[in-house]
Coordinates of C-alpha atoms in Angstrom, one line a residue:
M171 CA 0.0 0.0 0.0
K172 CA 1.2 3.6 -0.8
S173 CA -0.2 6.7 0.7
A174 CA 0.4 10.4 0.5
V175 CA -1.0 13.3 2.6
E176 CA -2.0 16.7 1.0
T177 CA -2.8 19.6 3.4
L178 CA -5.9 21.4 2.3
N179 CA -5.9 23.9 5.2
P180 CA -4.6 23.9 8.7
T181 CA -7.4 21.6 9.9
R182 CA -8.1 19.4 6.9
V183 CA -6.1 16.9 4.8
R184 CA -6.6 14.7 1.8
L185 CA -5.2 11.1 1.9
T186 CA -4.5 9.5 -1.4
V187 CA -4.1 5.7 -1.1
E188 CA -3.1 3.0 -3.6
V189 CA -3.6 -0.7 -2.7
P190 CA -2.2 -3.5 -4.9
F191 CA -4.9 -6.1 -5.6
E192 CA -3.1 -8.9 -3.8
E193 CA -3.6 -7.0 -0.5
L194 CA -7.3 -7.3 -0.9
K195 CA -7.1 -11.2 -0.8
D196 CA -8.3 -11.5 2.8
S197 CA -11.2 -9.2 2.2
L198 CA -12.2 -11.0 -1.0
D199 CA -12.1 -14.3 0.8
A200 CA -14.3 -12.8 3.5
A201 CA -16.7 -11.5 0.9
Y202 CA -17.1 -14.9 -0.8
K203 CA -17.6 -16.5 2.7
K204 CA -20.3 -13.9 3.6
I205 CA -22.2 -14.2 0.3
N206 CA -22.0 -18.0 0.6
Q207 CA -23.9 -17.8 4.0
Q208 CA -26.5 -15.5 2.5
V209 CA -27.5 -17.2 -0.8
T210 CA -28.6 -20.6 -2.1
V211 CA -27.7 -22.2 -5.4
K212 CA -29.4 -25.4 -6.6
G213 CA -26.9 -28.3 -6.6
F214 CA -24.7 -26.8 -4.0
R215 CA -24.8 -27.0 -0.2
K216 CA -25.2 -23.8 1.7
G217 CA -21.8 -22.3 2.3
K218 CA -20.1 -24.6 -0.2
I219 CA -20.8 -22.6 -3.4
P220 CA -17.5 -22.2 -5.5
A221 CA -16.3 -18.6 -6.1
R222 CA -16.7 -18.9 -9.9
V223 CA -20.3 -19.9 -9.4
I224 CA -20.9 -16.8 -7.2
D225 CA -19.3 -14.7 -9.9
Q226 CA -21.5 -16.1 -12.6
R227 CA -24.8 -16.0 -10.7
F228 CA -24.4 -12.9 -8.7
G229 CA -21.7 -10.9 -10.5
R230 CA -18.1 -10.2 -9.7
G231 CA -19.1 -6.6 -9.0
A232 CA -21.1 -7.5 -5.9
V233 CA -18.1 -9.5 -4.5
L234 CA -15.8 -6.6 -5.2
E235 CA -18.1 -4.1 -3.5
E236 CA -18.3 -6.3 -0.4
A237 CA -14.5 -6.7 -0.3
V238 CA -13.9 -3.0 -0.7
N239 CA -16.3 -2.0 2.0
D240 CA -14.5 -4.6 4.3
A241 CA -11.0 -3.4 3.4
L242 CA -11.4 0.4 3.4
P243 CA -11.4 1.0 7.2
K244 CA -8.2 -1.0 7.5
F245 CA -6.2 0.7 4.8
Y246 CA -7.5 4.1 5.8
T247 CA -6.3 3.5 9.4
E248 CA -2.9 2.4 8.0
A249 CA -2.7 5.6 5.9
V250 CA -3.5 7.8 9.0
N251 CA -0.9 6.0 11.1
E252 CA 1.7 6.4 8.3
G253 CA 1.0 10.1 8.1
E254 CA 1.0 10.4 11.8
L255 CA -2.2 12.3 11.7
N256 CA -4.4 13.2 14.6
V257 CA -7.8 12.9 12.9
L258 CA -11.1 14.2 14.1
G259 CA -14.5 12.7 13.0
Q260 CA -15.3 10.5 10.1
P261 CA -13.6 10.8 6.6
E262 CA -15.2 11.5 3.4
V263 CA -14.0 8.6 1.2
D264 CA -14.1 8.6 -2.7
I265 CA -13.0 5.5 -4.6
T266 CA -11.0 6.8 -7.6
E267 CA -10.0 3.5 -9.2
L268 CA -10.9 -0.1 -8.9
K269 CA -9.3 -2.4 -11.5
D270 CA -10.2 -6.1 -10.9
G271 CA -6.9 -8.0 -10.3
E272 CA -4.8 -4.9 -10.4
L273 CA -5.5 -1.9 -8.1
L274 CA -7.8 -0.2 -5.5
A275 CA -7.2 3.6 -5.2
F276 CA -9.2 6.0 -3.1
T277 CA -9.0 9.4 -1.5
A278 CA -10.2 10.3 2.1
E279 CA -10.7 13.9 3.3
V280 CA -10.7 14.3 7.0
D281 CA -10.4 17.0 9.6
I282 CA -7.2 16.9 11.8
R283 CA -6.4 18.4 15.1
P284 CA -4.4 21.7 14.3
E285 CA -1.0 22.3 15.4
I286 CA -1.1 25.0 18.1
E287 CA 1.6 27.2 19.4
I288 CA 1.1 27.9 23.1
P289 CA 1.7 31.7 23.6
D290 CA 3.7 33.2 26.4
Y291 CA 1.1 33.5 29.1
S292 CA 3.3 34.7 32.0
G293 CA 2.3 38.3 31.4
I294 CA -1.5 37.6 31.8
E295 CA -3.1 39.6 34.6
V296 CA -6.7 39.2 35.7
E297 CA -8.9 40.8 38.2
V298 CA -11.4 38.9 40.5
D299 CA -13.8 39.8 43.3
P300 CA -12.3 40.1 46.8
V301 CA -13.1 37.7 49.6
E302 CA -15.1 39.9 51.9
V303 CA -17.8 38.8 54.3
S304 CA -19.8 41.6 55.8
D305 CA -21.8 41.5 59.0
E306 CA -24.9 41.7 56.8
D307 CA -23.8 38.6 55.0
V308 CA -23.6 36.8 58.3
D309 CA -26.9 38.1 59.4
K310 CA -28.5 36.8 56.2
A311 CA -26.9 33.3 56.6
V312 CA -28.1 33.1 60.2
E313 CA -31.6 34.3 59.2
E314 CA -31.7 31.6 56.5
L315 CA -30.8 29.0 59.2
R316 CA -33.5 30.4 61.4
E317 CA -36.1 30.1 58.6
R318 CA -35.3 26.4 58.4
F319 CA -36.4 26.0 62.0
A320 CA -39.6 27.9 61.7
S321 CA -42.8 26.4 63.0
T322 CA -46.4 27.1 62.1
A323 CA -49.4 27.7 64.3
P324 CA -53.1 27.8 63.0
V325 CA -54.8 31.3 63.2
E326 CA -58.4 32.4 62.9
R327 CA -57.9 35.5 60.7
P328 CA -57.6 36.4 57.0
A329 CA -54.5 35.1 55.3
E330 CA -51.5 37.5 55.0
D331 CA -48.1 37.6 53.3
G332 CA -45.9 34.8 54.7
D333 CA -48.7 32.7 56.0
V334 CA -48.7 29.0 55.2
L335 CA -52.0 27.8 53.7
T336 CA -53.5 24.3 53.1
L337 CA -55.4 24.5 49.8
D338 CA -57.6 22.4 47.6
L339 CA -57.3 23.3 43.9
E340 CA -59.5 22.7 40.8
A341 CA -58.5 23.6 37.2
K342 CA -61.0 23.9 34.3
V343 CA -60.2 24.6 30.7
E344 CA -63.2 25.6 28.5
G345 CA -65.5 24.7 31.4
E346 CA -64.3 21.2 31.8
V347 CA -62.4 20.0 34.9
L348 CA -59.0 18.5 33.8
E349 CA -58.3 14.8 34.6
D350 CA -55.1 16.0 36.3
G351 CA -56.7 19.3 37.4
L352 CA -57.6 18.4 41.0
A353 CA -55.2 18.7 44.0
S354 CA -55.9 18.4 47.7
D355 CA -54.1 19.5 50.9
V356 CA -51.5 21.5 49.1
S357 CA -49.2 23.5 51.3
Y358 CA -48.5 26.9 50.0
T359 CA -46.7 30.0 51.5
I360 CA -48.0 33.3 50.3
G361 CA -45.4 35.2 48.3
S362 CA -43.3 32.1 47.6
G363 CA -44.3 32.2 43.9
E364 CA -44.2 28.4 43.8
L365 CA -47.6 27.7 42.3
L366 CA -49.6 29.8 39.8
D367 CA -49.6 33.3 38.8
G368 CA -52.3 35.2 40.5
I369 CA -52.8 32.8 43.3
D370 CA -51.4 35.2 46.0
E371 CA -53.9 37.9 45.0
A372 CA -56.7 35.3 45.2
V373 CA -56.0 33.9 48.6
K374 CA -54.9 36.8 50.5
G375 CA -57.7 38.0 52.8
L376 CA -59.4 34.6 52.9
E377 CA -60.0 32.8 56.1
A378 CA -60.2 29.0 56.6
G379 CA -63.2 27.7 54.5
G380 CA -63.0 30.6 52.1
E381 CA -62.6 30.1 48.4
A382 CA -61.8 32.2 45.2
T383 CA -61.7 31.8 41.5
F384 CA -59.0 33.3 39.2
T385 CA -57.5 32.6 35.7
S386 CA -53.9 31.6 35.2
E387 CA -51.7 30.0 32.5
L388 CA -50.9 26.3 33.5
K389 CA -47.2 25.7 33.7
G390 CA -47.4 21.8 33.4
G391 CA -49.6 18.9 33.0
S392 CA -52.0 17.9 30.2
A393 CA -53.0 21.4 29.4
A394 CA -49.6 23.2 29.8
G395 CA -49.6 26.6 28.3
K396 CA -53.4 27.0 28.3
E397 CA -55.5 29.5 30.2
A398 CA -57.4 27.8 33.0
E399 CA -60.1 28.8 35.5
I400 CA -58.6 28.0 39.0
T401 CA -60.9 27.5 42.0
V402 CA -58.9 27.5 45.2
K403 CA -60.4 26.7 48.7
V404 CA -58.5 27.5 51.9
S405 CA -58.9 24.8 54.5
K406 CA -56.3 26.1 57.0
V407 CA -54.4 29.3 57.7
A408 CA -51.2 29.1 59.7
K409 CA -48.7 31.7 60.8
R410 CA -45.0 31.0 60.6
E411 CA -43.2 31.5 63.9
L412 CA -39.5 32.0 64.0
P413 CA -37.4 30.8 66.9
E414 CA -35.6 33.5 69.0
L415 CA -32.1 34.3 68.0
D416 CA -30.3 33.2 71.2
D417 CA -28.1 30.5 72.6
D418 CA -31.1 28.1 72.8
F419 CA -31.5 28.5 69.1
A420 CA -27.8 27.8 68.6
Q421 CA -28.0 24.6 70.5
L422 CA -31.2 23.6 68.5
A423 CA -29.9 24.4 65.1
S424 CA -26.2 23.5 65.3
E425 CA -23.5 21.7 67.2
F426 CA -22.6 24.9 68.9
D427 CA -23.5 26.2 72.4
T428 CA -23.8 29.9 71.7
L429 CA -25.2 32.2 69.0
E430 CA -21.8 33.9 68.7
E431 CA -20.2 30.5 67.8
V432 CA -22.9 30.0 65.1
R433 CA -22.2 33.4 63.7
A434 CA -18.4 32.7 63.6
D435 CA -19.1 29.4 61.9
S436 CA -21.3 31.1 59.3
R437 CA -18.7 33.6 58.6
K438 CA -16.1 31.0 58.1
R439 CA -18.3 29.0 55.7
L440 CA -19.1 32.2 53.8
E441 CA -15.3 32.9 53.5
N442 CA -14.6 29.4 52.2
M443 CA -17.5 29.7 49.6
K444 CA -16.1 33.1 48.5
Q445 CA -12.6 31.7 48.2
Y446 CA -13.9 28.9 46.1
D447 CA -15.8 31.3 43.9
Q448 CA -12.8 33.5 43.6
A449 CA -10.6 30.6 42.5
T450 CA -13.2 29.5 39.9
Q451 CA -13.6 33.1 38.7
A452 CA -9.8 33.4 38.3
Q453 CA -9.5 30.2 36.3
E454 CA -12.3 31.2 34.0
R455 CA -10.8 34.7 33.4
V456 CA -7.3 33.2 32.9
L457 CA -8.7 30.8 30.4
D458 CA -10.5 33.7 28.6
A459 CA -7.3 35.6 28.4
L460 CA -5.3 32.6 27.2
L461 CA -7.8 32.0 24.4
E462 CA -7.4 35.5 23.3
L463 CA -3.7 35.1 23.0
A464 CA -3.7 31.8 21.2
E465 CA -4.3 31.3 17.5
V466 CA -6.5 28.2 17.3
P467 CA -7.9 27.1 13.8
I468 CA -11.3 25.5 14.1
P469 CA -12.2 22.6 11.8
E470 CA -15.5 23.6 10.0
K471 CA -17.0 20.0 10.1
L472 CA -16.3 19.7 13.8
L473 CA -17.7 23.1 14.5
E474 CA -20.9 22.3 12.5
D475 CA -21.3 19.0 14.4
E476 CA -20.8 20.7 17.7
V477 CA -23.4 23.5 16.9
N478 CA -25.9 20.9 15.8
T479 CA -25.3 18.8 19.0
R480 CA -25.8 21.8 21.2
K481 CA -29.0 22.8 19.5
H482 CA -30.4 19.2 19.7
N483 CA -29.5 18.9 23.4
L484 CA -31.1 22.2 24.3
E485 CA -34.2 21.6 22.2
H486 CA -34.9 18.0 22.9
H487 CA -33.5 17.5 26.4
Q488 CA -33.1 20.7 28.5
L489 CA -36.1 22.6 27.2
G490 CA -38.2 19.5 27.0
Q491 CA -37.7 18.7 30.6
M492 CA -38.7 22.3 31.5
G493 CA -41.9 22.2 29.4
L494 CA -40.6 24.8 26.9
D495 CA -40.1 24.6 23.2
L496 CA -37.5 26.6 21.3
A497 CA -39.9 29.3 20.1
K498 CA -41.0 30.0 23.7
Y499 CA -37.4 29.9 24.9
L500 CA -36.4 32.5 22.4
E501 CA -39.5 34.6 23.2
I502 CA -38.6 34.6 26.9
Q503 CA -35.0 35.5 26.2
G504 CA -35.9 38.2 23.8
K505 CA -33.8 36.8 21.0
T506 CA -34.2 36.1 17.3
A507 CA -33.4 32.8 15.7
E508 CA -30.4 34.5 14.1
E509 CA -29.1 35.7 17.4
F510 CA -29.5 32.3 19.0
D511 CA -27.6 30.7 16.1
A512 CA -24.8 33.2 16.4
E513 CA -24.5 32.7 20.2
T514 CA -24.6 29.0 19.9
R515 CA -21.8 29.1 17.3
E516 CA -19.8 31.4 19.5
Q517 CA -20.2 29.0 22.5
A518 CA -19.2 26.1 20.3
I519 CA -16.0 27.8 19.1
K520 CA -15.0 28.6 22.7
G521 CA -15.6 25.0 23.8
I522 CA -13.5 23.7 20.9
K523 CA -10.7 26.1 21.4
T524 CA -10.7 25.4 25.2
Q525 CA -10.2 21.7 24.5
F526 CA -7.6 22.1 21.8
I527 CA -5.4 24.5 23.8
L528 CA -5.6 22.7 27.1
D529 CA -4.9 19.4 25.4
E530 CA -1.8 21.0 23.9
L531 CA -0.7 22.2 27.3
V532 CA -1.2 18.7 28.7
N533 CA 1.2 17.4 26.0
K534 CA 3.7 20.2 26.4
E535 CA 3.8 19.9 30.3
K536 CA 3.7 16.1 30.1
L537 CA 0.8 16.0 32.6
N538 CA -0.5 12.6 33.7
V539 CA -3.6 11.6 35.6
D540 CA -3.3 9.1 38.4
Q541 CA -5.9 6.8 39.8
E542 CA -6.6 8.9 42.8
E543 CA -7.2 12.0 40.8
L544 CA -9.5 10.1 38.4
T545 CA -11.5 8.7 41.4
E546 CA -12.0 12.1 43.0
H547 CA -13.2 13.5 39.7
L548 CA -15.5 10.6 39.2
M549 CA -17.0 11.1 42.7
R550 CA -17.6 14.9 41.9
R551 CA -19.2 14.0 38.6
A552 CA -21.4 11.3 40.3
A553 CA -22.6 13.8 42.9
S554 CA -23.5 16.4 40.3
S555 CA -25.4 13.8 38.3
G556 CA -27.5 12.6 41.2
M557 CA -26.1 9.0 40.8
S558 CA -24.2 7.0 43.3
P559 CA -20.4 6.7 42.5
D560 CA -20.9 3.0 41.7
Q561 CA -23.8 3.7 39.3
F562 CA -21.9 6.5 37.6
A563 CA -18.7 4.4 37.3
Q564 CA -20.6 1.6 35.7
A565 CA -22.3 4.0 33.2
V566 CA -18.9 5.6 32.4
V567 CA -17.2 2.2 31.8
E568 CA -20.2 0.8 29.7
G569 CA -20.3 4.0 27.6
G570 CA -16.6 4.0 27.0
Q571 CA -16.3 7.4 28.6
V572 CA -13.3 6.8 30.7
P573 CA -10.9 8.6 28.3
M574 CA -13.3 11.5 28.4
L575 CA -13.0 11.7 32.2
V576 CA -9.2 11.4 32.1
G577 CA -9.1 14.3 29.6
E578 CA -11.2 16.5 31.9
V579 CA -8.8 15.9 34.8
A580 CA -5.8 16.5 32.6
R581 CA -7.2 19.8 31.2
G582 CA -7.9 20.8 34.8
K583 CA -4.3 20.3 35.7
A584 CA -3.1 22.1 32.5
L585 CA -5.2 25.2 33.4
A586 CA -3.9 25.1 37.0
V587 CA -0.3 25.3 35.5
V588 CA -1.3 28.5 33.7
V589 CA -3.0 30.1 36.7
E590 CA 0.1 29.5 38.8
A591 CA 2.1 31.4 36.3
V592 CA 0.0 34.5 35.9
T593 CA -0.9 37.4 38.1
V594 CA -4.3 37.4 39.9
K595 CA -5.4 40.5 41.8
D596 CA -8.7 41.4 43.4
T597 CA -10.6 44.6 42.8
N598 CA -8.8 46.1 45.8
G599 CA -5.5 45.7 44.0
E600 CA -4.4 42.9 46.4
V601 CA -2.5 39.9 44.7
V602 CA -4.5 36.7 45.3
D603 CA -2.6 33.5 46.3
L604 CA -4.5 30.6 44.9
S605 CA -2.0 28.0 46.1
D606 CA -4.5 26.6 48.6
E607 CA -7.0 25.9 45.8
E608 CA -4.9 23.4 43.8
D609 CA -7.1 20.5 44.8
E610 CA -10.0 22.2 43.2
A611 CA -8.2 22.7 39.8
A612 CA -9.9 19.9 38.0
E613 CA -13.3 20.8 39.4
A614 CA -12.9 24.4 38.3
T615 CA -11.9 23.4 34.8
E616 CA -15.0 21.1 34.6
T617 CA -17.0 24.2 35.6
T618 CA -15.3 26.3 32.9
E619 CA -15.8 23.7 30.2
A620 CA -19.4 23.3 31.2
A621 CA -19.8 27.1 30.9
A622 CA -18.3 27.0 27.4
E623 CA -20.2 23.9 26.3
Q624 CA -23.5 24.1 28.2
A625 CA -24.1 27.9 28.4
E626 CA -27.3 27.4 26.5
G627 CA -28.5 25.1 29.4
D628 CA -27.9 27.8 31.9
A629 CA -29.9 30.2 29.7
A630 CA -32.6 27.7 29.5
A631 CA -32.9 27.4 33.2
E632 CA -33.1 31.2 33.4
A633 CA -35.8 31.2 30.8
K634 CA -37.7 28.5 32.7
A635 CA -37.5 30.7 35.8
D636 CA -38.7 33.7 33.9
S637 CA -41.6 31.8 32.5
D638 CA -42.8 30.7 35.9
K639 CA -42.9 34.2 37.3

């Protein structure tokens, strides 16, 4: 076999391959054997039909076609290996010559991973939010803890903001009660916005036993998106009662003995959260700066596939789970289809560039991933997916996704290398030391990649929240 490589552009090549006919022998034998098992010829046992009879009855062309289809992947792979190419996706193959007994020639155009020169990133300087926890932040955290330990007590008065009601609901569309339009003993806090538009106005002022009727657009169920007549009956009105903020509360709500200890613990937790957010922010901004410096050619076919995948996942998975379609999503976002397409393309480009440049850094820095790092990453991914580690690991192995996880960890380590080499300051002008955040490098990269690759999912969630208001 002879092969040659022609560079069409920095991300695409054309392979020209010539195969002497004798190298097709194994594939020809396999073709005759396969056809033998599929056809019957009177006078011959199944599987024992001579090659010359198959040629006469079914045509030599059918045999050659079967043999070539069997042989092409092998010869294409050999040509890729000879050319030391890092190919992306499937090739476009064209058989240019097939002479029986003499020669098979074909071309294969395929995208390749471009050669990337890592720029000098030591001069990068980014700015991040400072780690500052105010007394108001601590007050808010303690108040949230207090809210979790609130109790309720029935009251005999009209319902007010913040009261917890027990409700019976009935929904009618065009005068007919929906099959899934009845609900009993529903607990609802006035002002929470957790049920239907208009319900707060309908129930405020009602006492136990009172009822009201209002119209609202249904957010889910068999008549999602339709206007319905809602009848709501209040069976109980209860007032929320918050515990006193004192040492007794501290002992009830925590492992601490005093309220001051609870406040100190809350401050420390908030500082840790802000430090983690700061580290993540730094890595995201360093990555953005690195991408601006680097020249990264993007394979058009890969970009097209990535854009289509993002659109499909958004429309058929994320939006579907939220009860939205693409038209409604665009309406909520205030975007045209053209603007959506442009944003999706921009996000796809960033995702591809991120992977290319971090993979190049992995190779340049000779970074490896050990079993402990992979296990820790798997545990984090399992937790975010809502699966147990064993379930997630099994799904990863069965889906052949282990190399993908290894790549995520390696890219996290590569980004950490860059972050360590650049200058990070907070908005107060203080240099930020991120050395204590090294253990979170892989996780922060996962977050960064998710932001680049799944930004449309975040927007979908925002759109869902807007639609529920």
